[in-house]
Amino acid sequence: MNIIEVKDLKKSYYDSEEPTHALCGVTFSIRKGEFVAIMGPSGSGKSTLLHLLGLLDIATSGEYIFDGKKISSYSGDELALLRNKKVGFVFQAFNLLARTSVLENVKLPLSYSDVPESEWDKKARAAVIAVGLGERMSHQPSELSGGEKQRVAIARALVNDPDVIFADEPTGNLDSKSGKNVMSIIQRLNEEEGKTIILITHETSTAEHAERIIRLVDGVISTDEKVKKRLSVNDEFLK
């Protein structure tokens, strides 16, 4: 079953006299539980595509079907609810609240959900433990390493139990060891919990943790192919 289908998706920006065509008609589908990496040079359209797929922006034209329903049929409020319940985001810059504990950072998406407040603490704690930071619950971001901050971001993305996790350059600000640890968690979420993962990266070594790589050039798909030998990483650091 496909969770995402896009047909001739286009996006243009009109900030100047001449429009900028960021996406020039892309068509593909992503199966539920699939791990897909999207690659491309700067300006290729991969960030624009992420924003469209993650329901953060609206296409200029084309069709986007998410979990069997056309996105164009949703109201603004319905899109916001869908984004909160069905989608999780992990960004390169972590985007954590500086003077707020790990636990409270992870709780944040719950405040916009229909989950009863009485369950927030339990759900947030479970998400923090799932990424191996059970002993860091009360720490603030300034007390964490880069890798730990990204693991908090992953816990925050998980707390509403989304169907799809979008990871935008999740290892971009990390050293090699921390990057492997983060990819270990992301790959485990896909393999063991069946989460659909859409990874934006410029690093081939990171992309090869996926099952499939879509490459963009100048707003169009240049290649869309299965990964011949998928990389694996150990997660002994979680034990």
Short mmCIF file of C-alpha atoms in Angstrom, two decimals:
data_model
loop_
_atom_site.label_atom_id
_atom_site.label_comp_id
_atom_site.label_asym_id
_atom_site.label_seq_id
_atom_site.Cartn_x
_atom_site.Cartn_y
_atom_site.Cartn_z
CA MET A 1 0.00 0.00 0.00
CA ASN A 2 1.29 3.45 -0.91
CA ILE A 3 1.27 6.06 1.83
CA ILE A 4 2.51 8.80 -0.52
CA GLU A 5 1.76 9.37 -4.20
CA VAL A 6 2.73 12.46 -6.15
CA LYS A 7 1.82 13.10 -9.77
CA ASP A 8 3.45 15.82 -11.87
CA LEU A 9 4.15 17.87 -8.74
CA LYS A 10 5.42 21.38 -9.44
CA LYS A 11 6.46 24.29 -7.24
CA SER A 12 7.39 27.78 -8.35
CA TYR A 13 8.25 30.88 -6.33
CA TYR A 14 7.36 34.39 -7.45
CA ASP A 15 9.48 36.60 -5.20
CA SER A 16 10.98 38.47 -8.15
CA GLU A 17 10.01 39.41 -11.69
CA GLU A 18 11.15 36.04 -12.99
CA PRO A 19 9.63 32.97 -11.30
CA THR A 20 11.91 30.35 -9.79
CA HIS A 21 10.87 26.83 -10.69
CA ALA A 22 12.01 24.67 -7.77
CA LEU A 23 10.17 21.50 -8.84
CA CYS A 24 9.34 20.92 -12.49
CA GLY A 25 6.97 17.95 -12.39
CA VAL A 26 7.91 14.95 -10.25
CA THR A 27 5.98 11.69 -10.10
CA PHE A 28 6.61 8.80 -7.72
CA SER A 29 5.07 6.80 -4.89
CA ILE A 30 6.34 5.57 -1.52
CA ARG A 31 5.07 2.41 0.08
CA LYS A 32 4.01 2.31 3.71
CA GLY A 33 7.04 1.21 5.74
CA GLU A 34 9.57 2.08 3.01
CA PHE A 35 12.85 3.89 3.72
CA VAL A 36 13.60 6.37 0.92
CA ALA A 37 16.51 8.79 0.63
CA ILE A 38 16.20 11.92 -1.51
CA MET A 39 19.50 13.31 -2.78
CA GLY A 40 20.61 16.16 -4.99
CA PRO A 41 22.98 19.13 -5.16
CA SER A 42 22.12 22.52 -3.71
CA GLY A 43 19.24 24.00 -5.65
CA SER A 44 18.02 20.65 -6.96
CA GLY A 45 14.63 20.95 -5.25
CA LYS A 46 15.06 18.38 -2.49
CA SER A 47 14.23 20.77 0.37
CA THR A 48 11.21 22.07 -1.54
CA LEU A 49 10.05 18.49 -2.04
CA LEU A 50 10.49 17.79 1.67
CA HIS A 51 8.33 20.79 2.56
CA LEU A 52 5.60 19.65 0.18
CA LEU A 53 5.64 16.01 1.29
CA GLY A 54 5.76 17.07 4.96
CA LEU A 55 2.68 19.27 4.52
CA LEU A 56 4.64 22.42 5.33
CA ASP A 57 3.91 23.99 1.93
CA ILE A 58 1.46 23.61 -0.96
CA ALA A 59 2.41 22.72 -4.53
CA THR A 60 1.82 25.14 -7.38
CA SER A 61 0.26 22.32 -9.40
CA GLY A 62 0.06 18.56 -9.56
CA GLU A 63 -1.50 16.04 -7.24
CA TYR A 64 -0.41 14.82 -3.81
CA ILE A 65 -2.18 11.86 -2.22
CA PHE A 66 -1.33 11.07 1.40
CA ASP A 67 -2.62 7.83 2.90
CA GLY A 68 -5.25 7.51 0.18
CA LYS A 69 -6.65 11.05 0.27
CA LYS A 70 -5.86 14.06 -1.90
CA ILE A 71 -4.14 16.82 0.06
CA SER A 72 -6.12 19.41 -1.93
CA SER A 73 -9.30 18.19 -0.21
CA TYR A 74 -8.10 19.21 3.27
CA SER A 75 -8.74 22.58 4.90
CA GLY A 76 -5.88 24.45 6.57
CA ASP A 77 -6.94 23.24 10.02
CA GLU A 78 -7.28 19.66 8.78
CA LEU A 79 -3.79 19.81 7.27
CA ALA A 80 -2.36 21.04 10.58
CA LEU A 81 -4.03 18.15 12.42
CA LEU A 82 -2.82 15.65 9.83
CA ARG A 83 0.72 16.99 10.11
CA ASN A 84 0.66 16.71 13.90
CA LYS A 85 -0.77 13.17 14.02
CA LYS A 86 0.73 11.47 10.98
CA VAL A 87 4.09 13.17 10.43
CA GLY A 88 7.27 13.66 12.47
CA PHE A 89 10.26 15.86 11.62
CA VAL A 90 13.96 15.63 12.45
CA PHE A 91 16.02 18.64 11.31
CA GLN A 92 19.76 19.21 10.98
CA ALA A 93 19.66 22.13 13.43
CA PHE A 94 17.80 20.10 16.13
CA ASN A 95 15.34 22.99 16.81
CA LEU A 96 15.18 22.34 20.55
CA LEU A 97 14.01 24.91 23.10
CA ALA A 98 17.19 26.06 24.84
CA ARG A 99 16.04 26.53 28.44
CA THR A 100 13.73 23.54 28.51
CA SER A 101 14.45 20.01 29.68
CA VAL A 102 14.72 17.02 27.39
CA LEU A 103 11.39 15.72 28.66
CA GLU A 104 9.58 19.02 28.09
CA ASN A 105 11.07 19.37 24.60
CA VAL A 106 9.75 15.95 23.69
CA LYS A 107 6.32 16.75 25.14
CA LEU A 108 5.90 19.82 22.92
CA PRO A 109 4.05 18.17 19.96
CA LEU A 110 1.56 16.65 22.42
CA SER A 111 0.32 20.13 23.37
CA TYR A 112 -1.05 20.46 19.81
CA SER A 113 -2.59 16.98 19.76
CA ASP A 114 -5.79 15.41 21.02
CA VAL A 115 -3.84 13.25 23.49
CA PRO A 116 -5.14 13.89 27.04
CA GLU A 117 -2.67 15.94 29.10
CA SER A 118 -2.67 13.20 31.73
CA GLU A 119 -0.85 10.95 29.22
CA TRP A 120 1.79 13.42 28.06
CA ASP A 121 4.40 12.54 30.65
CA LYS A 122 4.12 8.80 30.04
CA LYS A 123 4.32 9.11 26.25
CA ALA A 124 7.24 11.56 26.35
CA ARG A 125 9.20 9.40 28.79
CA ALA A 126 8.69 6.34 26.59
CA ALA A 127 9.99 8.25 23.55
CA VAL A 128 13.08 9.49 25.41
CA ILE A 129 13.86 5.99 26.65
CA ALA A 130 13.41 4.62 23.11
CA VAL A 131 16.35 6.74 21.89
CA GLY A 132 18.58 5.77 24.80
CA LEU A 133 18.38 8.97 26.83
CA GLY A 134 16.47 7.78 29.87
CA GLU A 135 19.11 9.23 32.20
CA ARG A 136 19.00 12.65 30.49
CA MET A 137 15.32 13.46 31.04
CA SER A 138 15.95 16.59 33.14
CA HIS A 139 18.97 17.87 31.20
CA GLN A 140 18.76 21.00 29.07
CA PRO A 141 20.08 21.04 25.48
CA SER A 142 23.21 22.97 26.54
CA GLU A 143 24.18 19.95 28.65
CA LEU A 144 23.97 17.51 25.75
CA SER A 145 26.31 16.54 22.93
CA GLY A 146 25.29 17.09 19.32
CA GLY A 147 24.38 13.44 18.92
CA GLU A 148 22.27 13.51 22.07
CA LYS A 149 20.45 16.63 20.87
CA GLN A 150 19.56 14.88 17.64
CA ARG A 151 18.31 11.87 19.57
CA VAL A 152 16.04 14.23 21.54
CA ALA A 153 14.78 15.57 18.21
CA ILE A 154 14.03 12.00 17.10
CA ALA A 155 12.17 11.32 20.36
CA ARG A 156 10.12 14.48 19.79
CA ALA A 157 9.32 13.30 16.26
CA LEU A 158 8.19 9.93 17.65
CA VAL A 159 6.03 11.08 20.54
CA ASN A 160 2.79 11.23 18.55
CA ASP A 161 3.52 7.85 16.93
CA PRO A 162 3.52 9.21 13.35
CA ASP A 163 3.25 7.08 10.23
CA VAL A 164 5.99 9.00 8.41
CA ILE A 165 9.23 10.50 9.71
CA PHE A 166 11.01 13.14 7.61
CA ALA A 167 14.70 13.45 8.43
CA ASP A 168 16.33 16.54 6.88
CA GLU A 169 20.14 16.12 6.89
CA PRO A 170 19.95 14.52 10.38
CA THR A 171 23.70 13.82 10.51
CA GLY A 172 24.82 17.11 8.96
CA ASN A 173 25.97 18.71 12.23
CA LEU A 174 27.38 15.54 13.79
CA ASP A 175 30.73 13.81 13.94
CA SER A 176 31.06 10.38 12.33
CA LYS A 177 30.33 8.33 15.45
CA SER A 178 27.32 10.40 16.48
CA GLY A 179 26.03 10.27 12.91
CA LYS A 180 26.18 6.48 12.91
CA ASN A 181 24.32 6.39 16.22
CA VAL A 182 21.56 8.60 14.85
CA MET A 183 21.26 6.52 11.67
CA SER A 184 21.09 3.41 13.84
CA ILE A 185 18.00 4.76 15.58
CA ILE A 186 16.38 5.86 12.32
CA GLN A 187 17.03 2.52 10.65
CA ARG A 188 15.69 0.63 13.67
CA LEU A 189 12.49 2.69 13.54
CA ASN A 190 12.06 1.54 9.96
CA GLU A 191 13.06 -2.11 10.33
CA GLU A 192 11.56 -2.91 13.73
CA GLU A 193 8.63 -0.51 14.02
CA GLY A 194 7.66 -0.19 10.37
CA LYS A 195 7.92 3.60 10.21
CA THR A 196 8.05 5.13 6.76
CA ILE A 197 11.28 7.14 6.59
CA ILE A 198 12.00 9.90 4.08
CA LEU A 199 15.60 11.06 4.41
CA ILE A 200 17.04 14.19 2.82
CA THR A 201 20.82 14.01 2.59
CA HIS A 202 23.78 14.96 0.43
CA GLU A 203 25.91 12.16 1.89
CA THR A 204 25.97 8.92 -0.12
CA SER A 205 27.09 6.93 2.93
CA THR A 206 24.02 8.15 4.83
CA ALA A 207 21.64 7.58 1.91
CA GLU A 208 22.74 3.97 1.59
CA HIS A 209 21.01 3.12 4.86
CA ALA A 210 17.79 3.51 2.84
CA GLU A 211 16.20 0.90 0.59
CA ARG A 212 15.85 3.31 -2.29
CA ILE A 213 17.43 6.56 -3.48
CA ILE A 214 15.65 9.25 -5.49
CA ARG A 215 18.06 11.77 -7.04
CA LEU A 216 16.91 15.23 -8.07
CA VAL A 217 18.63 17.56 -10.54
CA ASP A 218 17.19 20.98 -11.46
CA GLY A 219 13.77 20.13 -10.05
CA VAL A 220 13.28 16.81 -11.85
CA ILE A 221 14.03 13.20 -10.92
CA SER A 222 17.24 12.03 -12.57
CA THR A 223 17.27 8.51 -11.07
CA ASP A 224 15.04 6.44 -8.80
CA GLU A 225 16.58 3.12 -7.88
CA LYS A 226 16.86 0.48 -5.21
CA VAL A 227 19.99 0.41 -3.05
CA LYS A 228 22.00 -2.65 -4.09
CA LYS A 229 23.61 -3.24 -0.72
CA ARG A 230 21.89 -1.48 2.16
CA LEU A 231 24.23 -0.37 4.93
CA SER A 232 23.59 -1.44 8.50
CA VAL A 233 24.81 0.00 11.77
CA ASN A 234 25.01 -1.52 15.21
CA ASP A 235 23.19 0.06 18.12
CA GLU A 236 25.25 -1.17 21.02
CA PHE A 237 25.27 2.38 22.37
CA LEU A 238 21.60 1.94 23.25
CA LYS A 239 22.21 -1.12 25.41
#
